[in-house]
Amino acid sequence: MQKQISNLDKLTLSNDFLFKHVMLRKRICKHILEELLHTQIADITYLEAEQTIDVYPDSHGIRLDVRIADAANTHYNLEMQVKNPVNRATGKFLLPKRTRYYQAMLDTDMLQKGQDYDELSPTYIIFFCLFDFFQDSQRIYTFKKRCLENMNIELADEAVIMFLNTLGSKGDVSPDIQSLFDYINSNTINSNFTREVADTIVEIKNDKKVRDAYMTYEMRMKDLRDEAHAEGKAEGLAEGKAEGLAEGKAEGLAEGKAEEKTATAKRLLSMGLSVEDIAKATSLSVEQVEAIKAEQI
C-alpha cells in the first residue's frame, strides 16, 4: 500500500490521473479555457464527472478524460498527452486519428440523447502535448475544416481541435497559459496562477479519497498491463511456432523459446548427459545449464 501512496506524492501535472483531478477544480479549468479561447465563460458543468474521477481506462486506452459543457452548451474535452504514440506495425502516429475518434464519441453521445444533427453542440478537443507533434514550434495548433480549393471557405461544423505544444516558441498565448506550460514542463512556479495550481495539487494529494482512488487506479492499471503482457506473450508464442518472430510479440516469443530450452535441458540432465553436451544441444551457455542443474539439486 505504501508504494502507491509514495507514487502519488511524486506525480506532477503531466500525469494523467493528477491532471484530471486538477481540471475538476472549476475555477482552474474555467480560467484555462477562457485564456485559451480569449473569451468569457459564464459557467462550466462537468459531464459524466463520476467516470472522470474513477479514471478507469478501457483495455485500448481510449476514453474521454475531462468532459465539460459551458453555459452556452459548448462542449470541451481536455486531454494530457505526454508521449507521441506510434503504431509499431505501420510506423504511423496515432494522435491525428485519435482526435477523429474522440470527435465521433462526443457527437455520438449527443445524438444518443435525442438531438438532431443541427442541434449538435460546438466542440473543442484540446490536447496538452509535451512534444511538438507538427515540428513547427507553434505554441498552439488549431484545426478547423476548410475547403482545399478555396481555403477561405470553412465547413461550419463547429468542431475545433487544438494541440497545445508546451515546448512551443511561436505564436502568442496569455501570460497565464505560458506559465502553465512552464509549470507542466518543469514544475516552475512563475505566476499567481501556477501558484494556485501548485497549491491545488498539494491539496489533492492530501485528500484521503484521492489517495484511495489512486491506489485503486494503480492496481487496475497493473491488472491491465499484466493482461496485455500475457496476451502479447501468448500470441508471440503461437506466432513463433507457426511463422517465426512477429513485431510486437518478440517478448512472448523470446520467453517461450527460453522456457523450451530450459525444459529440454532439464530432460537431458535427468538422462545423465554432461553439462557441456546439453549446452551444445540447447544453445544455452555452460553457465546457464549449470544454474539449471543447481536448481534441481
Short mmCIF file of C-alpha atoms in Angstrom, two decimals:
data_model
loop_
_atom_site.label_atom_id
_atom_site.label_comp_id
_atom_site.label_asym_id
_atom_site.label_seq_id
_atom_site.Cartn_x
_atom_site.Cartn_y
_atom_site.Cartn_z
CA MET A 1 0.00 0.00 0.00
CA GLN A 2 2.76 2.43 0.89
CA LYS A 3 4.28 2.17 -2.56
CA GLN A 4 1.14 3.50 -4.24
CA ILE A 5 0.89 6.41 -1.80
CA SER A 6 4.52 7.36 -2.41
CA ASN A 7 3.90 7.25 -6.16
CA LEU A 8 1.01 9.68 -5.78
CA ASP A 9 3.25 12.12 -3.93
CA LYS A 10 5.67 12.09 -6.86
CA LEU A 11 3.09 12.82 -9.54
CA THR A 12 3.23 16.09 -11.48
CA LEU A 13 0.58 17.86 -13.54
CA SER A 14 1.70 15.98 -16.65
CA ASN A 15 0.39 12.77 -15.09
CA ASP A 16 -3.00 11.85 -16.50
CA PHE A 17 -4.54 10.96 -13.13
CA LEU A 18 -3.47 14.20 -11.44
CA PHE A 19 -4.31 16.32 -14.49
CA LYS A 20 -7.91 15.13 -14.39
CA HIS A 21 -8.29 15.91 -10.71
CA VAL A 22 -6.85 19.39 -11.16
CA MET A 23 -9.15 20.03 -14.12
CA LEU A 24 -12.07 19.06 -11.91
CA ARG A 25 -11.41 22.26 -9.97
CA LYS A 26 -13.86 24.52 -11.73
CA ARG A 27 -12.03 27.81 -11.15
CA ILE A 28 -8.78 26.49 -12.66
CA CYS A 29 -10.38 24.72 -15.61
CA LYS A 30 -12.65 27.63 -16.47
CA HIS A 31 -9.72 30.07 -16.35
CA ILE A 32 -7.65 27.89 -18.70
CA LEU A 33 -10.47 27.73 -21.24
CA GLU A 34 -11.03 31.48 -21.07
CA GLU A 35 -7.33 32.20 -21.55
CA LEU A 36 -7.00 29.76 -24.44
CA LEU A 37 -10.09 30.89 -26.31
CA HIS A 38 -9.90 34.60 -25.40
CA THR A 39 -13.48 34.69 -24.21
CA GLN A 40 -15.51 34.92 -21.03
CA ILE A 41 -17.34 31.80 -19.91
CA ALA A 42 -20.27 32.23 -17.56
CA ASP A 43 -20.04 28.78 -16.01
CA ILE A 44 -18.97 25.21 -16.75
CA THR A 45 -20.52 21.86 -15.93
CA TYR A 46 -18.73 18.53 -15.80
CA LEU A 47 -20.25 15.78 -17.91
CA GLU A 48 -20.06 12.23 -16.60
CA ALA A 49 -17.87 13.50 -13.78
CA GLU A 50 -18.01 10.20 -11.93
CA GLN A 51 -16.22 8.48 -14.81
CA THR A 52 -13.53 11.13 -14.79
CA ILE A 53 -12.95 10.72 -11.07
CA ASP A 54 -12.72 6.95 -11.29
CA VAL A 55 -10.36 7.21 -14.30
CA TYR A 56 -10.51 3.55 -15.25
CA PRO A 57 -9.17 3.38 -18.81
CA ASP A 58 -10.52 0.61 -21.03
CA SER A 59 -8.30 -2.05 -22.49
CA HIS A 60 -7.50 0.05 -25.57
CA GLY A 61 -6.55 3.13 -23.59
CA ILE A 62 -9.15 5.20 -25.45
CA ARG A 63 -11.55 7.26 -23.41
CA LEU A 64 -12.64 10.83 -22.97
CA ASP A 65 -10.83 12.26 -19.97
CA VAL A 66 -12.26 15.60 -18.86
CA ARG A 67 -15.59 16.47 -20.47
CA ILE A 68 -17.11 19.87 -19.88
CA ALA A 69 -20.02 21.97 -21.14
CA ASP A 70 -20.30 25.71 -20.65
CA ALA A 71 -23.39 27.86 -20.16
CA ALA A 72 -23.68 28.31 -23.94
CA ASN A 73 -23.69 24.50 -24.38
CA THR A 74 -20.26 24.38 -26.00
CA HIS A 75 -18.61 21.08 -25.14
CA TYR A 76 -14.93 20.62 -24.30
CA ASN A 77 -12.73 17.56 -24.00
CA LEU A 78 -9.35 18.13 -22.31
CA GLU A 79 -6.55 15.57 -22.58
CA MET A 80 -2.99 15.34 -21.29
CA GLN A 81 -0.67 13.68 -23.81
CA VAL A 82 2.85 13.00 -22.55
CA LYS A 83 4.03 10.64 -25.28
CA ASN A 84 3.55 10.64 -29.04
CA PRO A 85 2.09 7.16 -29.66
CA VAL A 86 3.10 5.20 -32.77
CA ASN A 87 1.67 2.07 -34.33
CA ARG A 88 4.66 -0.25 -34.27
CA ALA A 89 3.39 -2.31 -37.17
CA THR A 90 2.84 0.62 -39.56
CA GLY A 91 5.09 3.31 -38.11
CA LYS A 92 2.21 5.80 -38.26
CA PHE A 93 1.49 8.27 -35.48
CA LEU A 94 -1.83 7.66 -33.78
CA LEU A 95 -2.74 11.10 -32.47
CA PRO A 96 -4.47 12.52 -35.59
CA LYS A 97 -6.91 9.62 -35.92
CA ARG A 98 -7.37 9.54 -32.18
CA THR A 99 -8.81 13.06 -32.41
CA ARG A 100 -11.15 11.82 -35.14
CA TYR A 101 -12.35 9.04 -32.86
CA TYR A 102 -12.79 11.38 -29.90
CA GLN A 103 -14.87 13.71 -32.03
CA ALA A 104 -17.06 10.79 -33.07
CA MET A 105 -17.51 9.80 -29.43
CA LEU A 106 -18.58 13.31 -28.46
CA ASP A 107 -21.04 13.62 -31.33
CA THR A 108 -22.48 10.14 -30.88
CA ASP A 109 -23.07 10.78 -27.21
CA MET A 110 -25.02 13.94 -28.04
CA LEU A 111 -27.15 12.18 -30.64
CA GLN A 112 -27.92 9.38 -28.22
CA LYS A 113 -29.58 12.00 -26.07
CA GLY A 114 -32.13 12.66 -28.81
CA GLN A 115 -30.63 15.62 -30.61
CA ASP A 116 -30.88 16.18 -34.34
CA TYR A 117 -27.76 16.84 -36.41
CA ASP A 118 -28.27 20.59 -36.43
CA GLU A 119 -28.51 20.57 -32.65
CA LEU A 120 -25.01 19.19 -32.16
CA SER A 121 -23.15 21.50 -29.82
CA PRO A 122 -19.91 23.27 -30.75
CA THR A 123 -16.98 21.17 -29.56
CA TYR A 124 -13.35 21.74 -28.64
CA ILE A 125 -10.98 18.81 -28.30
CA ILE A 126 -7.87 20.11 -26.57
CA PHE A 127 -4.65 18.13 -26.17
CA PHE A 128 -1.91 19.32 -23.82
CA CYS A 129 1.17 17.84 -25.51
CA LEU A 130 4.66 17.62 -24.01
CA PHE A 131 6.09 17.33 -27.52
CA ASP A 132 5.80 19.22 -30.79
CA PHE A 133 3.77 16.89 -32.97
CA PHE A 134 3.88 19.13 -36.06
CA GLN A 135 7.50 20.25 -35.62
CA ASP A 136 6.74 23.91 -36.29
CA SER A 137 7.38 25.31 -32.78
CA GLN A 138 3.87 26.76 -32.53
CA ARG A 139 2.54 27.04 -29.00
CA ILE A 140 -0.95 26.24 -30.23
CA TYR A 141 -2.09 24.40 -33.36
CA THR A 142 -5.79 24.98 -34.07
CA PHE A 143 -7.64 22.93 -36.68
CA LYS A 144 -10.95 23.55 -38.42
CA LYS A 145 -12.21 22.00 -41.65
CA ARG A 146 -11.63 24.11 -44.76
CA CYS A 147 -12.12 23.68 -48.50
CA LEU A 148 -8.87 22.71 -50.24
CA GLU A 149 -9.87 24.55 -53.40
CA ASN A 150 -10.57 27.75 -51.50
CA MET A 151 -9.11 27.96 -48.01
CA ASN A 152 -11.35 30.93 -47.21
CA ILE A 153 -14.34 28.58 -47.19
CA GLU A 154 -14.80 26.92 -43.82
CA LEU A 155 -17.05 23.94 -43.15
CA ALA A 156 -19.05 25.39 -40.28
CA ASP A 157 -19.47 22.17 -38.33
CA GLU A 158 -18.32 24.00 -35.16
CA ALA A 159 -15.78 21.27 -34.35
CA VAL A 160 -12.35 22.52 -33.29
CA ILE A 161 -9.26 20.52 -32.42
CA MET A 162 -6.38 22.19 -30.58
CA PHE A 163 -2.92 20.83 -29.86
CA LEU A 164 -1.15 22.79 -27.14
CA ASN A 165 2.59 22.42 -27.51
CA THR A 166 4.08 23.16 -24.08
CA LEU A 167 7.53 23.39 -25.69
CA GLY A 168 6.48 25.90 -28.36
CA SER A 169 8.10 29.26 -29.01
CA LYS A 170 5.92 30.69 -31.81
CA GLY A 171 2.55 32.36 -31.55
CA ASP A 172 1.04 34.41 -28.76
CA VAL A 173 -0.53 32.95 -25.65
CA SER A 174 -1.58 34.72 -22.49
CA PRO A 175 0.95 35.01 -19.63
CA ASP A 176 -1.06 32.53 -17.56
CA ILE A 177 -1.07 29.94 -20.34
CA GLN A 178 2.68 30.32 -20.82
CA SER A 179 3.22 29.99 -17.09
CA LEU A 180 1.07 26.85 -17.16
CA PHE A 181 3.24 25.43 -19.96
CA ASP A 182 6.34 26.19 -17.90
CA TYR A 183 4.82 24.50 -14.89
CA ILE A 184 3.89 21.40 -16.90
CA ASN A 185 7.39 21.20 -18.37
CA SER A 186 9.47 21.80 -15.26
CA ASN A 187 7.24 22.45 -12.23
CA THR A 188 8.36 26.09 -12.39
CA ILE A 189 6.03 28.44 -10.50
CA ASN A 190 6.27 31.91 -12.04
CA SER A 191 2.77 33.34 -11.71
CA ASN A 192 -0.09 33.60 -9.26
CA PHE A 193 -2.00 31.17 -11.45
CA THR A 194 0.62 28.42 -11.30
CA ARG A 195 0.93 29.03 -7.58
CA GLU A 196 -2.80 28.31 -7.34
CA VAL A 197 -2.35 25.17 -9.45
CA ALA A 198 0.55 24.00 -7.27
CA ASP A 199 -1.39 24.62 -4.06
CA THR A 200 -4.34 22.74 -5.50
CA ILE A 201 -2.11 19.77 -6.30
CA VAL A 202 -0.88 19.67 -2.70
CA GLU A 203 -4.49 19.75 -1.52
CA ILE A 204 -5.47 16.96 -3.90
CA LYS A 205 -2.56 14.75 -2.83
CA ASN A 206 -3.57 15.17 0.82
CA ASP A 207 -7.16 14.15 0.12
CA LYS A 208 -7.75 10.66 1.50
CA LYS A 209 -10.40 9.90 -1.12
CA VAL A 210 -7.95 10.76 -3.88
CA ARG A 211 -5.27 8.60 -2.28
CA ASP A 212 -7.66 5.69 -2.12
CA ALA A 213 -8.75 6.28 -5.71
CA TYR A 214 -5.14 6.39 -6.85
CA MET A 215 -4.29 3.11 -5.15
CA THR A 216 -7.28 1.53 -6.86
CA TYR A 217 -6.23 3.14 -10.15
CA GLU A 218 -2.69 1.78 -9.80
CA MET A 219 -3.94 -1.72 -9.12
CA ARG A 220 -6.31 -1.52 -12.08
CA MET A 221 -3.52 -0.28 -14.35
CA LYS A 222 -1.27 -3.10 -13.17
CA ASP A 223 -4.01 -5.62 -13.96
CA LEU A 224 -4.37 -4.15 -17.45
CA ARG A 225 -0.60 -4.24 -18.02
CA ASP A 226 -0.45 -7.85 -16.82
CA GLU A 227 -3.35 -8.80 -19.09
CA ALA A 228 -1.74 -7.08 -22.07
CA HIS A 229 1.60 -8.75 -21.31
CA ALA A 230 0.02 -12.17 -21.01
CA GLU A 231 -1.96 -11.72 -24.20
CA GLY A 232 1.09 -10.50 -26.10
CA LYS A 233 3.19 -13.36 -24.77
CA ALA A 234 0.61 -15.98 -25.74
CA GLU A 235 0.24 -14.53 -29.22
CA GLY A 236 4.00 -14.32 -29.56
CA LEU A 237 4.44 -17.98 -28.62
CA ALA A 238 1.81 -19.06 -31.13
CA GLU A 239 3.26 -16.97 -33.93
CA GLY A 240 6.75 -18.11 -33.08
CA LYS A 241 5.81 -21.76 -33.58
CA ALA A 242 3.92 -21.06 -36.80
CA GLU A 243 5.71 -18.28 -38.63
CA GLY A 244 8.61 -17.02 -36.52
CA LEU A 245 9.12 -13.73 -34.83
CA ALA A 246 6.36 -11.11 -35.30
CA GLU A 247 6.84 -7.48 -34.35
CA GLY A 248 5.13 -6.64 -31.10
CA LYS A 249 5.31 -10.26 -29.91
CA ALA A 250 9.07 -10.53 -29.54
CA GLU A 251 8.99 -10.71 -25.78
CA GLY A 252 6.49 -13.56 -25.72
CA LEU A 253 8.40 -15.49 -28.35
CA ALA A 254 11.74 -14.99 -26.62
CA GLU A 255 10.34 -16.13 -23.30
CA GLY A 256 8.70 -19.11 -24.98
CA LYS A 257 11.94 -20.21 -26.58
CA ALA A 258 13.82 -19.74 -23.32
CA GLU A 259 11.27 -21.87 -21.49
CA GLU A 260 11.52 -24.59 -24.14
CA LYS A 261 15.33 -24.63 -23.87
CA THR A 262 15.14 -24.82 -20.10
CA ALA A 263 12.68 -27.70 -20.24
CA THR A 264 14.89 -29.53 -22.76
CA ALA A 265 17.96 -29.01 -20.57
CA LYS A 266 16.14 -30.44 -17.57
CA ARG A 267 15.12 -33.54 -19.53
CA LEU A 268 18.68 -34.09 -20.78
CA LEU A 269 20.07 -33.64 -17.28
CA SER A 270 17.68 -36.29 -16.00
CA MET A 271 19.07 -38.59 -18.69
CA GLY A 272 22.59 -38.12 -17.37
CA LEU A 273 24.10 -36.06 -20.22
CA SER A 274 27.01 -33.81 -19.42
CA VAL A 275 26.62 -30.07 -18.95
CA GLU A 276 28.80 -29.41 -21.99
CA ASP A 277 26.76 -31.69 -24.27
CA ILE A 278 23.49 -30.16 -23.08
CA ALA A 279 24.84 -26.66 -23.71
CA LYS A 280 25.64 -27.64 -27.29
CA ALA A 281 22.27 -29.31 -27.82
CA THR A 282 20.20 -26.41 -26.49
CA SER A 283 22.41 -23.42 -27.45
CA LEU A 284 22.47 -22.46 -23.80
CA SER A 285 25.73 -21.43 -22.18
CA VAL A 286 27.53 -23.82 -19.85
CA GLU A 287 26.83 -21.38 -17.01
CA GLN A 288 23.08 -21.41 -17.76
CA VAL A 289 22.98 -25.21 -17.80
CA GLU A 290 24.92 -25.36 -14.55
CA ALA A 291 22.40 -22.96 -12.99
CA ILE A 292 19.52 -25.17 -14.12
CA LYS A 293 21.31 -28.20 -12.72
CA ALA A 294 21.84 -26.45 -9.39
CA GLU A 295 18.12 -25.71 -9.15
CA GLN A 296 17.33 -29.40 -9.49
CA ILE A 297 19.61 -30.43 -6.64
#
